[in-house]
Amino acid sequence: MRLSRSALSSLPGTVYRPRFDPALLKTGILHLGCGSFHRAHQVAATQAAIHHAGADGLRWGIASATMRRPALTDQLRQQDNCYTLLTREPDGTVASVMAAMSEAIFAGADPGALIGRIADPLIKVVTLTVTASGYHITAEGRLDPEAPAIREDLERPFPRTAPGILVAGLDLVRQRGGVPPVVLSCDNVAENGDTLRQVVVDYASLRGDDALSAWIGAHVVFPNTMVDRITPPFQEADVDDARRLLGGVEDTIPVSAEPWFQWIIQSFDGERPVWEAHPGTRFVRDVGVFERAKLQMLNGTHMILAYAGGLADLPTVAEAATDPALGAIAAHFMRYEQSAGVALSDEDLDAYAAGLMTRFRNPGIAHDVERIGRNGSAKMAARVIAPMRENLEAGRPVTGAVLLIACWIRWFALHEQEALEIGLTDPRADALRQICADARDDHRAQAEAFLAMEEVFGPPLPDHDTQVAAIADMLRRLTDGDARVVLREVARACS
């Protein structure tokens, strides 16, 4: 038997299941980017909200659109949009069936229809998880008009990027005289709501429609949010675990997640689900302090674990964080470099940092460093360079940031030489590989050329030449020696 609405009644009593009839759901939310994180995070919170509201909650079903994976849409439809959430506790796994998705859509099948859904009066909220690269932003948080996907979008009758789809849908709302939905970014982007608003306004201007740009800026609400839940990519073992926990019922698309859940949302007016019914969801006036703590201390530390771990043959975050040398570097980097500008007390910073390292070391979460290392050029400015700049201005050490940047450059250098077994995904991969090819044996030239890319790093760092020299020296050490030895040396220097 395959998981479906009709199979829910036959599941073991140990499985958490929806306390409503999924067939009665109506669609009130449109989501762009139906990946694992969305299915482990927003869907879980929305299901809790439906439970809380009872019959009135049934209007908050989610129409979730995959942007690139039509197979996932087909699999969801075959299971009545039901799937298993596997919560990976350190000492076991808990199974919960998610059924808050009312529809599964493939964006490429009928982009005009997806645009029309944004203008549907029943859609009150549009949410997004399209990753940082899906925003096509510069280091200044503006839409990059030279991004190939954006340039192609502007020539199409129906856009395919998230900014283009949103602009086309909101334009239809304006033409019909409707009330626009709230647009809620759930991506790890600095000030994600403000950034998305700017990107959408910029896209409308690029279309040559300044009136639409002004209308969006004046009438559409883009709250800032902070999301946090580690969600590893799908593995075949997940299917086996789901079958075992579901008592033999088959689920081809389960999703795994850690126990931790956090969703901080800037308060806004308008209809919405009671998402705060899910533990870990809060509505606040200012998301900034939560966002900065997460972007820098969690996401930034994830990057050093990924890039250094990849060079040291530590393939998962858990292995990298558990490694004596790299784990010590990451903990020191998180607490004493990445906490720069985070407006929390020392006691709260200590507790948050300790909790994060415990989460990173969870053996139940197989989070590949290859996946964490994707799209570094789109993440670097907010997650690493902002605290690095603040530390330099205050005269504080930036040893961890130097190591992180050097390890990242080393990934491209090895990839250019076809000597990196880890896959490398980045929107600027070709340009960064070319830098390494042009300066293959000149570490200072590599460091200078990378840091000169203001669209990645922003303006020159304080005492810029000194930072270039430090990164070049670290590159030399990583090139000439063994990465594990270098990490042990850096760990001793941090202690």
CSV table of C-alpha atoms in Angstrom, one decimal:
chain,number,residue,atom,x,y,z
A,1,MET,CA,0.0,0.0,0.0
A,2,ARG,CA,1.3,3.5,-0.9
A,3,LEU,CA,0.8,6.5,1.4
A,4,SER,CA,-2.3,8.4,0.5
A,5,ARG,CA,-5.4,9.9,2.1
A,6,SER,CA,-7.1,6.5,2.2
A,7,ALA,CA,-4.0,4.9,3.9
A,8,LEU,CA,-4.0,7.3,6.8
A,9,SER,CA,-6.4,5.2,8.9
A,10,SER,CA,-4.2,2.1,8.6
A,11,LEU,CA,-1.0,3.7,10.0
A,12,PRO,CA,0.4,2.5,13.4
A,13,GLY,CA,-0.5,4.5,16.5
A,14,THR,CA,3.0,5.7,16.9
A,15,VAL,CA,2.8,7.8,13.7
A,16,TYR,CA,1.6,11.4,14.0
A,17,ARG,CA,-1.1,12.1,11.4
A,18,PRO,CA,-3.3,15.0,10.3
A,19,ARG,CA,-6.3,15.6,12.5
A,20,PHE,CA,-8.4,16.8,9.5
A,21,ASP,CA,-9.6,15.4,6.2
A,22,PRO,CA,-7.1,16.5,3.6
A,23,ALA,CA,-9.8,16.2,0.9
A,24,LEU,CA,-11.6,19.2,2.4
A,25,LEU,CA,-8.6,21.5,2.1
A,26,LYS,CA,-9.0,24.7,0.1
A,27,THR,CA,-6.0,26.6,-1.2
A,28,GLY,CA,-5.1,29.9,0.6
A,29,ILE,CA,-1.3,29.8,0.2
A,30,LEU,CA,0.8,29.6,-2.9
A,31,HIS,CA,4.4,28.5,-2.4
A,32,LEU,CA,7.3,28.8,-4.9
A,33,GLY,CA,10.1,26.3,-4.4
A,34,CYS,CA,8.8,22.9,-3.2
A,35,GLY,CA,12.1,21.5,-1.8
A,36,SER,CA,12.8,19.5,1.3
A,37,PHE,CA,13.1,22.5,3.6
A,38,HIS,CA,9.7,23.8,2.6
A,39,ARG,CA,8.1,20.4,3.3
A,40,ALA,CA,9.9,20.1,6.7
A,41,HIS,CA,9.2,23.7,7.8
A,42,GLN,CA,6.4,25.8,6.4
A,43,VAL,CA,4.2,22.8,5.7
A,44,ALA,CA,4.7,21.5,9.2
A,45,ALA,CA,3.8,24.9,10.7
A,46,THR,CA,0.8,25.2,8.5
A,47,GLN,CA,-0.5,21.8,9.4
A,48,ALA,CA,-0.2,22.8,13.1
A,49,ALA,CA,-2.2,26.0,12.3
A,50,ILE,CA,-4.9,24.0,10.6
A,51,HIS,CA,-5.2,21.7,13.6
A,52,HIS,CA,-5.4,24.8,15.9
A,53,ALA,CA,-8.2,26.5,13.8
A,54,GLY,CA,-10.3,23.4,13.2
A,55,ALA,CA,-12.8,23.8,10.3
A,56,ASP,CA,-11.8,27.4,9.7
A,57,GLY,CA,-8.2,26.2,9.2
A,58,LEU,CA,-9.1,24.2,6.1
A,59,ARG,CA,-8.9,27.3,4.0
A,60,TRP,CA,-5.1,27.3,4.4
A,61,GLY,CA,-4.1,24.5,2.1
A,62,ILE,CA,-0.8,25.1,0.3
A,63,ALA,CA,-0.4,25.0,-3.5
A,64,SER,CA,3.3,24.2,-3.7
A,65,ALA,CA,5.1,24.8,-7.0
A,66,THR,CA,8.3,23.0,-7.8
A,67,MET,CA,10.5,25.3,-10.0
A,68,ARG,CA,12.7,22.6,-11.6
A,69,ARG,CA,11.6,19.1,-10.6
A,70,PRO,CA,8.5,17.9,-12.4
A,71,ALA,CA,9.1,14.4,-11.0
A,72,LEU,CA,8.4,15.6,-7.4
A,73,THR,CA,5.1,17.0,-8.5
A,74,ASP,CA,4.1,13.7,-10.0
A,75,GLN,CA,5.1,11.8,-6.9
A,76,LEU,CA,3.2,14.1,-4.6
A,77,ARG,CA,0.1,13.8,-6.7
A,78,GLN,CA,0.3,10.0,-6.6
A,79,GLN,CA,0.2,10.2,-2.8
A,80,ASP,CA,-2.6,12.8,-2.6
A,81,ASN,CA,0.1,15.3,-1.6
A,82,CYS,CA,0.9,13.4,1.6
A,83,TYR,CA,4.4,12.5,2.7
A,84,THR,CA,6.3,11.5,5.8
A,85,LEU,CA,8.3,14.0,7.9
A,86,LEU,CA,11.1,12.0,9.6
A,87,THR,CA,12.3,13.9,12.7
A,88,ARG,CA,15.9,12.7,13.3
A,89,GLU,CA,16.4,12.7,17.1
A,90,PRO,CA,19.9,11.8,18.3
A,91,ASP,CA,18.5,8.5,19.7
A,92,GLY,CA,15.8,7.7,17.1
A,93,THR,CA,13.4,8.8,14.5
A,94,VAL,CA,9.8,10.1,14.8
A,95,ALA,CA,7.4,9.8,11.8
A,96,SER,CA,4.7,12.4,11.1
A,97,VAL,CA,2.5,12.4,8.0
A,98,MET,CA,2.2,15.9,6.5
A,99,ALA,CA,-1.0,16.6,4.5
A,100,ALA,CA,-1.3,20.4,4.5
A,101,MET,CA,-0.5,20.7,0.8
A,102,SER,CA,-3.7,21.0,-1.2
A,103,GLU,CA,-2.0,21.0,-4.6
A,104,ALA,CA,1.3,20.2,-6.2
A,105,ILE,CA,2.3,22.3,-9.3
A,106,PHE,CA,5.2,22.2,-11.7
A,107,ALA,CA,6.0,25.8,-12.6
A,108,GLY,CA,7.4,24.9,-16.0
A,109,ALA,CA,4.2,23.1,-17.1
A,110,ASP,CA,2.0,26.2,-17.4
A,111,PRO,CA,3.8,29.3,-16.2
A,112,GLY,CA,0.8,31.5,-17.2
A,113,ALA,CA,-1.4,29.5,-14.8
A,114,LEU,CA,1.0,29.9,-11.9
A,115,ILE,CA,1.1,33.7,-12.5
A,116,GLY,CA,-2.7,33.6,-12.5
A,117,ARG,CA,-2.8,31.9,-9.1
A,118,ILE,CA,-1.0,34.9,-7.6
A,119,ALA,CA,-3.9,37.0,-8.6
A,120,ASP,CA,-6.5,34.5,-7.3
A,121,PRO,CA,-8.5,36.3,-4.5
A,122,LEU,CA,-8.4,33.1,-2.4
A,123,ILE,CA,-4.6,33.3,-2.3
A,124,LYS,CA,-3.8,35.4,0.8
A,125,VAL,CA,-0.1,34.6,1.2
A,126,VAL,CA,2.7,33.7,-1.3
A,127,THR,CA,5.7,32.1,0.3
A,128,LEU,CA,9.1,31.4,-1.2
A,129,THR,CA,12.0,29.0,-0.7
A,130,VAL,CA,14.0,29.4,-3.9
A,131,THR,CA,17.5,29.6,-2.2
A,132,ALA,CA,19.7,32.7,-2.1
A,133,SER,CA,20.7,32.2,-5.8
A,134,GLY,CA,17.1,32.4,-6.9
A,135,TYR,CA,17.0,36.1,-6.0
A,136,HIS,CA,19.7,37.0,-8.5
A,137,ILE,CA,21.1,39.8,-6.2
A,138,THR,CA,24.3,41.7,-6.0
A,139,ALA,CA,26.3,42.2,-2.8
A,140,GLU,CA,24.3,45.4,-2.3
A,141,GLY,CA,21.0,43.5,-2.3
A,142,ARG,CA,19.7,44.7,-5.6
A,143,LEU,CA,18.6,42.7,-8.6
A,144,ASP,CA,21.5,41.8,-10.9
A,145,PRO,CA,20.3,43.0,-14.3
A,146,GLU,CA,23.2,41.1,-16.0
A,147,ALA,CA,22.2,37.7,-14.5
A,148,PRO,CA,21.6,35.4,-17.5
A,149,ALA,CA,18.3,34.0,-16.0
A,150,ILE,CA,17.0,37.6,-15.5
A,151,ARG,CA,18.0,38.7,-19.0
A,152,GLU,CA,16.3,35.6,-20.5
A,153,ASP,CA,13.2,36.1,-18.4
A,154,LEU,CA,12.7,39.6,-19.7
A,155,GLU,CA,12.5,38.3,-23.3
A,156,ARG,CA,10.0,35.6,-22.5
A,157,PRO,CA,6.2,35.9,-22.6
A,158,PHE,CA,6.0,34.1,-19.3
A,159,PRO,CA,8.9,34.4,-16.9
A,160,ARG,CA,10.5,31.5,-15.1
A,161,THR,CA,12.5,33.1,-12.2
A,162,ALA,CA,10.8,33.8,-8.9
A,163,PRO,CA,11.2,37.6,-9.3
A,164,GLY,CA,9.7,37.5,-12.8
A,165,ILE,CA,6.8,35.3,-11.7
A,166,LEU,CA,6.0,37.5,-8.8
A,167,VAL,CA,6.1,40.7,-10.9
A,168,ALA,CA,3.8,39.2,-13.5
A,169,GLY,CA,1.4,37.9,-10.9
A,170,LEU,CA,1.3,41.2,-9.0
A,171,ASP,CA,0.8,43.1,-12.3
A,172,LEU,CA,-2.3,40.9,-12.9
A,173,VAL,CA,-3.6,41.8,-9.4
A,174,ARG,CA,-3.2,45.5,-10.2
A,175,GLN,CA,-4.9,45.2,-13.5
A,176,ARG,CA,-7.9,43.5,-11.9
A,177,GLY,CA,-8.1,46.0,-9.1
A,178,GLY,CA,-7.5,43.2,-6.5
A,179,VAL,CA,-5.9,43.1,-3.1
A,180,PRO,CA,-2.3,41.7,-3.4
A,181,PRO,CA,-1.3,38.7,-1.3
A,182,VAL,CA,1.3,39.1,1.4
A,183,VAL,CA,4.7,37.9,-0.1
A,184,LEU,CA,6.7,36.0,2.5
A,185,SER,CA,10.3,35.1,1.8
A,186,CYS,CA,11.5,32.1,3.8
A,187,ASP,CA,15.0,32.0,2.4
A,188,ASN,CA,18.3,32.6,4.1
A,189,VAL,CA,18.9,36.0,2.7
A,190,ALA,CA,19.7,39.1,4.8
A,191,GLU,CA,16.6,41.1,5.5
A,192,ASN,CA,14.8,38.7,3.1
A,193,GLY,CA,11.5,40.6,2.9
A,194,ASP,CA,13.1,44.0,2.3
A,195,THR,CA,15.5,42.4,-0.2
A,196,LEU,CA,12.7,40.6,-2.0
A,197,ARG,CA,10.7,43.8,-2.2
A,198,GLN,CA,13.7,45.6,-3.8
A,199,VAL,CA,14.3,42.7,-6.2
A,200,VAL,CA,10.7,42.7,-7.4
A,201,VAL,CA,10.6,46.5,-7.7
A,202,ASP,CA,13.8,46.4,-9.7
A,203,TYR,CA,12.5,43.7,-12.0
A,204,ALA,CA,9.3,45.7,-12.7
A,205,SER,CA,11.5,48.7,-13.6
A,206,LEU,CA,13.6,46.5,-15.9
A,207,ARG,CA,10.4,45.6,-17.7
A,208,GLY,CA,10.0,49.3,-18.3
A,209,ASP,CA,7.0,49.7,-16.1
A,210,ASP,CA,7.8,52.3,-13.4
A,211,ALA,CA,4.1,52.6,-12.5
A,212,LEU,CA,4.0,48.9,-11.6
A,213,SER,CA,7.2,49.3,-9.7
A,214,ALA,CA,5.8,52.1,-7.7
A,215,TRP,CA,2.5,50.2,-7.1
A,216,ILE,CA,4.3,47.2,-5.7
A,217,GLY,CA,6.4,49.3,-3.5
A,218,ALA,CA,3.3,51.1,-2.1
A,219,HIS,CA,0.8,48.2,-1.8
A,220,VAL,CA,2.5,44.9,-1.4
A,221,VAL,CA,3.7,43.7,2.0
A,222,PHE,CA,7.0,41.8,2.2
A,223,PRO,CA,7.6,40.9,5.9
A,224,ASN,CA,11.1,39.9,7.0
A,225,THR,CA,11.4,36.4,8.4
A,226,MET,CA,14.0,34.1,9.8
A,227,VAL,CA,13.8,30.3,9.3
A,228,ASP,CA,15.8,27.6,10.9
A,229,ARG,CA,15.7,23.9,10.6
A,230,ILE,CA,18.4,21.7,9.3
A,231,THR,CA,17.0,19.5,6.5
A,232,PRO,CA,19.3,17.0,4.8
A,233,PRO,CA,18.8,16.1,1.2
A,234,PHE,CA,16.8,13.0,0.3
A,235,GLN,CA,18.5,9.6,0.7
A,236,GLU,CA,17.2,6.1,-0.3
A,237,ALA,CA,17.5,5.1,3.3
A,238,ASP,CA,14.7,7.6,4.1
A,239,VAL,CA,12.3,5.4,2.1
A,240,ASP,CA,13.2,2.3,4.1
A,241,ASP,CA,12.9,4.2,7.4
A,242,ALA,CA,9.5,5.6,6.4
A,243,ARG,CA,8.2,2.1,5.4
A,244,ARG,CA,9.3,0.6,8.7
A,245,LEU,CA,7.8,3.4,10.8
A,246,LEU,CA,4.6,3.5,8.7
A,247,GLY,CA,4.0,-0.2,9.3
A,248,GLY,CA,4.8,-1.3,5.7
A,249,VAL,CA,3.1,1.6,3.9
A,250,GLU,CA,5.3,2.9,1.1
A,251,ASP,CA,6.3,6.6,0.8
A,252,THR,CA,8.6,7.5,-2.1
A,253,ILE,CA,9.2,11.1,-1.0
A,254,PRO,CA,9.8,11.3,2.8
A,255,VAL,CA,11.8,14.2,4.1
A,256,SER,CA,14.2,14.2,7.1
A,257,ALA,CA,14.8,17.1,9.5
A,258,GLU,CA,16.4,17.8,12.8
A,259,PRO,CA,14.1,18.3,15.9
A,260,TRP,CA,14.9,22.0,16.1
A,261,PHE,CA,12.3,24.4,14.5
A,262,GLN,CA,12.3,28.1,14.4
A,263,TRP,CA,10.3,30.6,12.3
A,264,ILE,CA,10.5,34.3,13.3
A,265,ILE,CA,8.1,36.5,11.3
A,266,GLN,CA,7.7,40.2,11.2
A,267,SER,CA,4.2,41.1,12.3
A,268,PHE,CA,1.9,42.1,9.5
A,269,ASP,CA,-1.8,43.0,8.9
A,270,GLY,CA,-3.9,40.6,6.8
A,271,GLU,CA,-5.3,37.2,6.8
A,272,ARG,CA,-2.9,34.3,7.6
A,273,PRO,CA,-2.8,30.9,9.3
A,274,VAL,CA,-2.2,30.8,13.1
A,275,TRP,CA,1.4,29.6,12.4
A,276,GLU,CA,2.4,30.4,16.0
A,277,ALA,CA,0.4,27.3,17.0
A,278,HIS,CA,3.6,25.4,16.0
A,279,PRO,CA,6.2,25.6,18.7
A,280,GLY,CA,9.1,27.7,17.6
A,281,THR,CA,7.1,30.2,15.5
A,282,ARG,CA,6.9,33.8,16.7
A,283,PHE,CA,5.6,37.0,15.3
A,284,VAL,CA,7.8,40.0,16.3
A,285,ARG,CA,8.2,43.6,15.4
A,286,ASP,CA,11.9,43.3,14.5
A,287,VAL,CA,13.3,40.1,13.1
A,288,GLY,CA,16.8,41.6,12.8
A,289,VAL,CA,18.5,40.2,15.9
A,290,PHE,CA,17.2,36.7,15.3
A,291,GLU,CA,18.2,36.9,11.6
A,292,ARG,CA,21.7,38.2,12.2
A,293,ALA,CA,22.3,35.5,14.8
A,294,LYS,CA,21.2,32.8,12.5
A,295,LEU,CA,22.8,34.0,9.3
A,296,GLN,CA,26.2,34.6,10.9
A,297,MET,CA,26.4,32.1,13.7
A,298,LEU,CA,24.6,29.2,12.1
A,299,ASN,CA,24.9,29.7,8.4
A,300,GLY,CA,28.3,31.3,8.5
A,301,THR,CA,29.7,28.5,10.6
A,302,HIS,CA,28.1,26.0,8.3
A,303,MET,CA,30.3,27.5,5.6
A,304,ILE,CA,33.6,27.0,7.4
A,305,LEU,CA,32.6,23.4,8.3
A,306,ALA,CA,31.7,22.8,4.6
A,307,TYR,CA,34.7,24.3,2.9
A,308,ALA,CA,37.3,23.2,5.4
A,309,GLY,CA,35.6,19.9,5.9
A,310,GLY,CA,35.6,19.2,2.2
A,311,LEU,CA,39.3,19.7,2.0
A,312,ALA,CA,39.9,17.5,5.1
A,313,ASP,CA,37.8,14.6,3.7
A,314,LEU,CA,35.0,15.1,6.3
A,315,PRO,CA,31.9,14.7,4.1
A,316,THR,CA,29.1,15.6,6.5
A,317,VAL,CA,28.5,18.5,8.9
A,318,ALA,CA,28.3,16.1,11.8
A,319,GLU,CA,31.7,14.6,11.0
A,320,ALA,CA,33.2,18.1,10.4
A,321,ALA,CA,31.8,19.4,13.7
A,322,THR,CA,32.9,16.4,15.6
A,323,ASP,CA,36.5,16.5,14.3
A,324,PRO,CA,38.6,17.7,17.2
A,325,ALA,CA,40.5,20.4,15.2
A,326,LEU,CA,37.7,21.6,12.9
A,327,GLY,CA,35.1,21.4,15.6
A,328,ALA,CA,37.2,23.6,17.9
A,329,ILE,CA,37.8,26.1,15.1
A,330,ALA,CA,34.1,26.2,14.2
A,331,ALA,CA,33.1,26.7,17.9
A,332,HIS,CA,35.6,29.5,18.3
A,333,PHE,CA,34.7,31.1,15.0
A,334,MET,CA,31.0,31.0,15.8
A,335,ARG,CA,31.2,32.5,19.3
A,336,TYR,CA,34.0,35.1,18.9
A,337,GLU,CA,33.9,36.1,15.2
A,338,GLN,CA,30.4,35.4,13.9
A,339,SER,CA,28.7,36.9,16.9
A,340,ALA,CA,29.8,40.4,15.9
A,341,GLY,CA,26.9,42.8,15.9
A,342,VAL,CA,24.4,40.2,17.3
A,343,ALA,CA,22.5,42.1,20.0
A,344,LEU,CA,22.3,39.3,22.6
A,345,SER,CA,23.9,39.1,26.0
A,346,ASP,CA,27.1,37.1,26.5
A,347,GLU,CA,25.0,34.5,28.4
A,348,ASP,CA,22.6,34.1,25.5
A,349,LEU,CA,25.4,34.0,22.9
A,350,ASP,CA,27.1,31.3,24.9
A,351,ALA,CA,23.9,29.2,25.1
A,352,TYR,CA,23.0,29.8,21.4
A,353,ALA,CA,26.5,28.8,20.3
A,354,ALA,CA,26.6,25.7,22.5
A,355,GLY,CA,23.2,24.7,21.2
A,356,LEU,CA,24.2,25.1,17.6
A,357,MET,CA,27.3,23.0,18.0
A,358,THR,CA,25.2,20.2,19.6
A,359,ARG,CA,22.8,20.4,16.6
A,360,PHE,CA,25.7,20.3,14.1
A,361,ARG,CA,27.0,17.1,15.8
A,362,ASN,CA,23.7,15.2,15.7
A,363,PRO,CA,24.6,11.9,14.1
A,364,GLY,CA,21.1,11.4,12.9
A,365,ILE,CA,21.5,14.3,10.4
A,366,ALA,CA,23.6,13.4,7.4
A,367,HIS,CA,24.1,16.9,6.0
A,368,ASP,CA,26.6,16.8,3.2
A,369,VAL,CA,29.3,19.5,3.1
A,370,GLU,CA,28.9,19.5,-0.7
A,371,ARG,CA,25.4,20.7,-0.4
A,372,ILE,CA,26.2,23.3,2.3
A,373,GLY,CA,29.0,24.6,0.1
A,374,ARG,CA,26.7,25.5,-2.8
A,375,ASN,CA,26.3,29.1,-4.0
A,376,GLY,CA,29.0,30.5,-1.8
A,377,SER,CA,29.3,33.7,-3.8
A,378,ALA,CA,25.6,34.5,-3.1
A,379,LYS,CA,26.1,33.9,0.6
A,380,MET,CA,29.5,35.3,1.4
A,381,ALA,CA,28.6,39.0,1.9
A,382,ALA,CA,25.9,38.7,4.5
A,383,ARG,CA,27.1,35.5,6.3
A,384,VAL,CA,30.9,36.1,6.5
A,385,ILE,CA,32.1,39.4,5.2
A,386,ALA,CA,29.7,41.6,7.3
A,387,PRO,CA,30.9,40.2,10.7
A,388,MET,CA,34.5,40.1,9.4
A,389,ARG,CA,34.3,43.8,8.4
A,390,GLU,CA,32.9,44.7,11.9
A,391,ASN,CA,35.6,42.7,13.6
A,392,LEU,CA,38.4,44.3,11.6
A,393,GLU,CA,37.0,47.8,12.3
A,394,ALA,CA,37.0,46.9,16.1
A,395,GLY,CA,40.6,45.5,15.9
A,396,ARG,CA,39.5,41.9,16.6
A,397,PRO,CA,41.1,38.8,15.1
A,398,VAL,CA,39.5,37.3,11.9
A,399,THR,CA,41.4,34.0,11.8
A,400,GLY,CA,38.4,31.9,11.1
A,401,ALA,CA,37.1,34.2,8.3
A,402,VAL,CA,40.5,34.1,6.7
A,403,LEU,CA,40.5,30.3,6.8
A,404,LEU,CA,37.0,30.1,5.5
A,405,ILE,CA,37.7,32.3,2.5
A,406,ALA,CA,41.0,30.5,1.7
A,407,CYS,CA,39.2,27.1,1.8
A,408,TRP,CA,36.5,28.4,-0.5
A,409,ILE,CA,39.0,29.7,-3.0
A,410,ARG,CA,40.9,26.4,-2.7
A,411,TRP,CA,37.7,24.6,-3.8
A,412,PHE,CA,37.7,26.5,-7.1
A,413,ALA,CA,41.4,26.1,-7.6
A,414,LEU,CA,41.1,22.3,-7.2
A,415,HIS,CA,38.0,22.2,-9.3
A,416,GLU,CA,39.8,24.1,-12.1
A,417,GLN,CA,42.5,21.5,-12.0
A,418,GLU,CA,39.9,18.6,-12.0
A,419,ALA,CA,41.3,17.6,-8.6
A,420,LEU,CA,38.2,18.1,-6.4
A,421,GLU,CA,35.9,15.1,-5.9
A,422,ILE,CA,33.2,17.3,-4.3
A,423,GLY,CA,30.7,18.8,-6.7
A,424,LEU,CA,30.9,22.6,-7.0
A,425,THR,CA,27.8,24.6,-7.6
A,426,ASP,CA,27.9,28.4,-7.8
A,427,PRO,CA,26.3,31.1,-10.0
A,428,ARG,CA,29.7,32.6,-10.6
A,429,ALA,CA,31.6,29.3,-10.9
A,430,ASP,CA,33.0,30.0,-14.4
A,431,ALA,CA,34.4,33.4,-13.5
A,432,LEU,CA,35.9,32.1,-10.2
A,433,ARG,CA,37.5,29.0,-11.9
A,434,GLN,CA,39.0,31.3,-14.5
A,435,ILE,CA,40.6,33.4,-11.8
A,436,CYS,CA,42.3,30.3,-10.4
A,437,ALA,CA,43.4,29.2,-13.9
A,438,ASP,CA,44.9,32.6,-14.7
A,439,ALA,CA,46.8,32.7,-11.4
A,440,ARG,CA,47.3,29.0,-10.8
A,441,ASP,CA,50.6,29.3,-8.9
A,442,ASP,CA,50.2,32.8,-7.5
A,443,HIS,CA,48.2,32.7,-4.3
A,444,ARG,CA,48.3,36.4,-3.7
A,445,ALA,CA,46.9,37.0,-7.2
A,446,GLN,CA,44.1,34.6,-6.5
A,447,ALA,CA,43.3,36.2,-3.2
A,448,GLU,CA,43.4,39.7,-4.7
A,449,ALA,CA,41.2,38.8,-7.7
A,450,PHE,CA,38.6,37.1,-5.5
A,451,LEU,CA,38.4,39.9,-3.0
A,452,ALA,CA,38.2,42.4,-5.9
A,453,MET,CA,34.8,41.0,-6.8
A,454,GLU,CA,32.6,43.6,-5.1
A,455,GLU,CA,29.5,41.8,-6.2
A,456,VAL,CA,30.6,39.0,-3.9
A,457,PHE,CA,32.6,40.7,-1.1
A,458,GLY,CA,31.4,44.3,-1.2
A,459,PRO,CA,33.8,47.2,-1.0
A,460,PRO,CA,37.5,46.7,0.1
A,461,LEU,CA,37.9,45.4,3.6
A,462,PRO,CA,39.6,47.5,6.3
A,463,ASP,CA,43.4,47.1,6.0
A,464,HIS,CA,42.6,45.4,2.7
A,465,ASP,CA,46.2,44.5,1.7
A,466,THR,CA,46.8,42.8,5.1
A,467,GLN,CA,43.7,40.6,4.6
A,468,VAL,CA,44.8,39.7,1.1
A,469,ALA,CA,48.2,38.7,2.4
A,470,ALA,CA,46.7,36.6,5.2
A,471,ILE,CA,44.3,34.8,2.8
A,472,ALA,CA,47.2,34.2,0.3
A,473,ASP,CA,49.3,32.8,3.1
A,474,MET,CA,46.5,30.4,4.2
A,475,LEU,CA,46.0,29.4,0.5
A,476,ARG,CA,49.7,28.6,0.3
A,477,ARG,CA,49.5,26.4,3.5
A,478,LEU,CA,46.5,24.6,2.2
A,479,THR,CA,48.2,24.0,-1.2
A,480,ASP,CA,51.6,22.9,0.0
A,481,GLY,CA,50.5,20.9,3.1
A,482,ASP,CA,47.8,18.6,4.3
A,483,ALA,CA,44.5,20.2,5.2
A,484,ARG,CA,44.1,18.3,8.4
A,485,VAL,CA,47.6,19.4,9.6
A,486,VAL,CA,46.7,23.0,8.7
A,487,LEU,CA,43.4,22.7,10.7
A,488,ARG,CA,45.3,21.4,13.7
A,489,GLU,CA,47.7,24.3,13.5
A,490,VAL,CA,44.8,26.8,13.3
A,491,ALA,CA,43.0,25.1,16.2
A,492,ARG,CA,46.0,25.5,18.4
A,493,ALA,CA,46.2,29.2,17.5
A,494,CYS,CA,42.6,29.7,18.4
A,495,SER,CA,42.8,28.0,21.8
